[in-house]
Coordinates of C-alpha atoms and ligand atoms in Angstrom, one line a residue:
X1 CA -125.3 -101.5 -179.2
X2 CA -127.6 -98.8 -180.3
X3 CA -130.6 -99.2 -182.4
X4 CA -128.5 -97.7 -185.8
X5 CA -126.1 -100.6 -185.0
X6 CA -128.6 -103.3 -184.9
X7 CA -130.1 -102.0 -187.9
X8 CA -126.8 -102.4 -189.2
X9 CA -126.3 -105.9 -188.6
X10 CA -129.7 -106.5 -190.0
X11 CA -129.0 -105.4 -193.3
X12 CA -125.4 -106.6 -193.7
X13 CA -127.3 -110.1 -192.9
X14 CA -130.5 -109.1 -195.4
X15 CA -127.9 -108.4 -197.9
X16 CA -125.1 -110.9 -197.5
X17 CA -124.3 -113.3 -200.4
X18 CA -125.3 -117.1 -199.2
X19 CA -122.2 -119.3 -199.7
X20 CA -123.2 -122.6 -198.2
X21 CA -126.9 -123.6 -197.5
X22 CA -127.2 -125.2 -194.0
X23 CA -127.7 -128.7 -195.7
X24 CA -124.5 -128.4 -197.1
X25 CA -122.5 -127.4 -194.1
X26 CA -124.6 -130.4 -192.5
X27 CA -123.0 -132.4 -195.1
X28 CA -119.6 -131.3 -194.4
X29 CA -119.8 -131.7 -190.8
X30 CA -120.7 -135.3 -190.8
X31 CA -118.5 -136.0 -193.6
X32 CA -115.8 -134.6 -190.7
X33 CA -116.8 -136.6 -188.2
X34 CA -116.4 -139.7 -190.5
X35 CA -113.0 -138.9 -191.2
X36 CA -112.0 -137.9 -187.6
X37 CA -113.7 -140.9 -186.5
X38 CA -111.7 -143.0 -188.7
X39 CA -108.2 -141.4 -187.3
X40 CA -109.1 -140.9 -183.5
X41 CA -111.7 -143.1 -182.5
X42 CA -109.3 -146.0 -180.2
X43 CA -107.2 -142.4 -179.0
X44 CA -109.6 -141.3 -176.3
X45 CA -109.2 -137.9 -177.6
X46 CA -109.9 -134.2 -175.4
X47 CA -112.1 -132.3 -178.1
X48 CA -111.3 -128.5 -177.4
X49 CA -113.8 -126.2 -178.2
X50 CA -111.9 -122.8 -179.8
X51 CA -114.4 -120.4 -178.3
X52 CA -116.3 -118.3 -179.5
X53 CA -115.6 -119.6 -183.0
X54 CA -115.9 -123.6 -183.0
X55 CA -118.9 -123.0 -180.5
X56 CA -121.3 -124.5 -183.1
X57 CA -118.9 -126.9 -185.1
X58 CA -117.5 -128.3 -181.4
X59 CA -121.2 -129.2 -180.9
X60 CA -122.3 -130.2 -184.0
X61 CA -119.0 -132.6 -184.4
X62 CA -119.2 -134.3 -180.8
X63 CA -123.1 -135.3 -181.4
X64 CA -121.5 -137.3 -184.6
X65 CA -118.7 -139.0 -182.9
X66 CA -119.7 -141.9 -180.9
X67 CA -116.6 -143.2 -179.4
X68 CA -115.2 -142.6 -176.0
X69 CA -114.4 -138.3 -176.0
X70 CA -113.7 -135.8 -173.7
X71 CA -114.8 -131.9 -174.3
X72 CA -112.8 -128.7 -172.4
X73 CA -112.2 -125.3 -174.3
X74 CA -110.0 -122.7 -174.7
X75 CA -110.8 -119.0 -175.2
X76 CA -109.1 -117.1 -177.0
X77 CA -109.4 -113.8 -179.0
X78 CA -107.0 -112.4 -181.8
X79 CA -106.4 -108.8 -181.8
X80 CA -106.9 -107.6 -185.9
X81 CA -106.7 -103.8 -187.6
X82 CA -104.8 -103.0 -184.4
X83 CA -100.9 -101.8 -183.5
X84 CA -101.4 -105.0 -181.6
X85 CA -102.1 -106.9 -185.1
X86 CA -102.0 -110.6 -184.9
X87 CA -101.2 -110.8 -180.7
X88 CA -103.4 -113.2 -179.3
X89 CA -105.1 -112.8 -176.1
X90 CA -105.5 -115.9 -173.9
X91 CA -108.2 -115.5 -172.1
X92 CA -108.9 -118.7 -170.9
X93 CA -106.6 -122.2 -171.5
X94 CA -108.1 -125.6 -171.4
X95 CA -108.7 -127.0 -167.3
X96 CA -108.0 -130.6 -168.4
X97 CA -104.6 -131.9 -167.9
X98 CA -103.0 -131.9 -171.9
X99 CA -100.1 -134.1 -170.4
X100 CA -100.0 -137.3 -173.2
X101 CA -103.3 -136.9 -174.4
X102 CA -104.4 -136.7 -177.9
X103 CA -105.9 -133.6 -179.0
X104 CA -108.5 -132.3 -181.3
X105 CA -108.7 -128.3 -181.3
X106 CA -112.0 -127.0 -183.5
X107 CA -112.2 -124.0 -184.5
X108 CA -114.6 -122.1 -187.1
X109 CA -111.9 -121.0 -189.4
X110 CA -108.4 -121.4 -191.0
X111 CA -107.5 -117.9 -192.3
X112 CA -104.1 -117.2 -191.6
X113 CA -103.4 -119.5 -189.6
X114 CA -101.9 -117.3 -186.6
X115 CA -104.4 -118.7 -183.8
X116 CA -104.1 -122.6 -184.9
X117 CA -100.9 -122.4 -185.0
X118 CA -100.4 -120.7 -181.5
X119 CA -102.6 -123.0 -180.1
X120 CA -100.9 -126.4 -181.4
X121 CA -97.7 -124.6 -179.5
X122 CA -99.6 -123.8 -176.3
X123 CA -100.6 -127.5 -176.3
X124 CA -97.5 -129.3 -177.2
X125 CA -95.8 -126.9 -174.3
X126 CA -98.4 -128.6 -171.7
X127 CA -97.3 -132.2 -172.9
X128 CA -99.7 -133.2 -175.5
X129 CA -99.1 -136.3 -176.9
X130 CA -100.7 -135.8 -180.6
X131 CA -102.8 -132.1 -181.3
X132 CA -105.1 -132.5 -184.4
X133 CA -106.8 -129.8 -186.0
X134 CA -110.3 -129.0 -187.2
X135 CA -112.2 -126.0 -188.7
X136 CA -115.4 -125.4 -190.5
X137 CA -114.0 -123.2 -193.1
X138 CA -110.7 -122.8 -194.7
X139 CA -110.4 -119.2 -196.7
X140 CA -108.5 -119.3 -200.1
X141 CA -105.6 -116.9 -200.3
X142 CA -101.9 -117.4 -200.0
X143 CA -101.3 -115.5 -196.8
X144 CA -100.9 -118.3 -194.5
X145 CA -98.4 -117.0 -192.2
X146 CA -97.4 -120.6 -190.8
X147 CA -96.9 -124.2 -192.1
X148 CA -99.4 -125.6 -189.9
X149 CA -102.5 -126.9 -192.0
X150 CA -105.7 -128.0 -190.4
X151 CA -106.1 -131.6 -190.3
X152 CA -109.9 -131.6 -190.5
X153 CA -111.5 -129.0 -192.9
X154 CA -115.1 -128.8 -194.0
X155 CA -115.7 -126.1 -196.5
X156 CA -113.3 -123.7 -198.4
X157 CA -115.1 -120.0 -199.1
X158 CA -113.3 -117.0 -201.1
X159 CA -110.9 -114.6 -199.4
X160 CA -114.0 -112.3 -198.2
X161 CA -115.4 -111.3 -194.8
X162 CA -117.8 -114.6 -194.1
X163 CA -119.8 -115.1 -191.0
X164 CA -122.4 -118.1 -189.4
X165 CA -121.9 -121.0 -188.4
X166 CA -119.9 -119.8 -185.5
X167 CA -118.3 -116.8 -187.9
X168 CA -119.3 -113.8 -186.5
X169 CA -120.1 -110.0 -187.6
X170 CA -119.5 -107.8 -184.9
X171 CA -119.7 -110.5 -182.7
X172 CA -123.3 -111.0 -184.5
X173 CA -124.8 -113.7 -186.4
X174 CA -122.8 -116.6 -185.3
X175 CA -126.0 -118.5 -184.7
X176 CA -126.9 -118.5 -188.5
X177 CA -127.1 -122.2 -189.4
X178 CA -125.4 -121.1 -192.6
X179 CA -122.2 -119.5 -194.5
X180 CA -122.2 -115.9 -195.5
X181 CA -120.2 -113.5 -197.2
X182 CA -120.5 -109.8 -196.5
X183 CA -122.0 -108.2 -199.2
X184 CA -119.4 -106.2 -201.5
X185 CA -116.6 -107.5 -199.2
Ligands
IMP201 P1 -106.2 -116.5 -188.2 O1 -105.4 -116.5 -186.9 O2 -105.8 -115.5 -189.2 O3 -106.3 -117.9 -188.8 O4 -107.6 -116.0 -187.9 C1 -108.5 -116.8 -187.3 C2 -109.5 -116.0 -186.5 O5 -109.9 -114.8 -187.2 C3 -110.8 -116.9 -186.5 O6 -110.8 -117.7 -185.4 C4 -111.8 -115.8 -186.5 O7 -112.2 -115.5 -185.2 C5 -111.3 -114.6 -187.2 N1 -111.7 -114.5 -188.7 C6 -110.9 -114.6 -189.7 N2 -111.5 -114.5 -190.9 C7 -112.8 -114.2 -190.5 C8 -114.0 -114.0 -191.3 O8 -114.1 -114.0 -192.5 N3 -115.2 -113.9 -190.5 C9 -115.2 -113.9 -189.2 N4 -114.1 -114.1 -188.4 C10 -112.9 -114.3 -189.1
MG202 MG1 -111.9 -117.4 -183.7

C-alpha cells in the first residue's frame, strides 16, 4: 500500500455517509443473541466464524450467548469484478468434525447470497445435522441469486458499497465500530 492509497482510504472513511451509530449495531447484536439464544441454546451449537467478514460479529455474538458453544471458522474469499465472478475460493474449511452437529455460520453480510448459500452446502455435505445462519447486515435489492435467507439478521442498509463492523474497504476499515456507506456510492 503506498502512501496515495492510504490517503485514499482516509478520505473514503472522512467522507463516508454514517448508517448505523455503534450503539445501534450494539443494539442489534444483542437483540441477535436473544433470539439465537432462544432457538439454539439446549443444541450445543459449533459457532463458525465466516472470516474475514463475521470476525467482529462472531466475537461480539459469542460474549452474549451464555450456554454451552463451540467456535471454529471457515475462510473464505469470493472473487467479484472478475471473469471468475461469483467463484468462491476456499481457503480454509472448518477443523471441527460438522458430522450431526448444529450449526451457526456468522457472517458480516447477506448480499447476494452466493457465499451463505455455498457454505450451508459445504456443511450439509460434511454431515451437519441443522446449519443456521447469521449476518450483521442484510443489503436491500432483489438480486439474491439463491433461496437461502439468513436466519439471524441485524441491520438492513441500502444497496451501496458499506464497510465496518467487519465490512471492509480494500480490505480496510473493518475495525470501525460502526456502519458506513461509501460516499457517492
Ligand atoms: P454475497 O456472496 O453476494 O452474499 O457476498 C457476500 C460477500 O461479499 C460478503 O461476505 C462480503 O465479503 C462481500 N460484500 C458484499 N457487499 C459488500 C459491501 O457493501 N461491503 C463490503 N463487502 C461486501
Ligand atoms: Mg465476506
Amino acid at each position: 500500500m503506498s502512501q496515495a492509497d492510504l490517503s485514499e482510504i482516509q478520505r473514503v472513511r472522512d467522507e463516508a455517509e454514517l448508517l448505523h451509530d455503534a450503539e445501534s449495531v450494539a443494539r442489534a447484536v444483542d437483540d441477535m443473541a436473544r433470539r439465537i439464544a432462544l432457538e439454539l441454546a439446549h443444541s450445543n451449537p459449533l459457532l463458525i466464524c465466516v472470516l474475514n467478514g463475521g470476525l467482529l460479529l462472531s466475537a461480539w455474538l459469542a460474549t452474549r450467548l451464555d450456554f454451552p458453544l463451540q467456535l471454529d471458522y471457515a475462510h473464505v474469499s469470493r472473487y467479484r469484478g472478475t471473469t471468475r465472478g461469483g467463484e468462491l475460493e476456499w481457503i480454509a474449511h472448518p477443523r471441527m468434525p460438522l458430522k450431526d452437529r448444529t450449526l451457526l455460520l456468522v457472517d458480516d453480510i447477506f448480499d447476494e447470497g452466493v457465499t451463505l448459500a455455498s457454505l450451508v452446502d459445504d456443511c450439509r455435505a460434511r454431515g451437519a445435522r441443522e446449519v443456521r445462519t447469521a449476518v450483521l447486515v442484510r443489503k436491500q435489492h432483489e438480486r439474491v441469486a439463491t433461496p437461502l435467507r439468513p436466519d439471524f439478521v441485524g441491520l438492513t442498509v441500502p444497496d451501496r458499497y458499506v464497510f465496518g463492523c467487519g465490512l471492509d474497504y480494500r480490505n480496510y476499515l473493518r475495525n470501525l465500530p460502526a456502519i458506513y456507506a461509501v460516499s457517492g456510492n
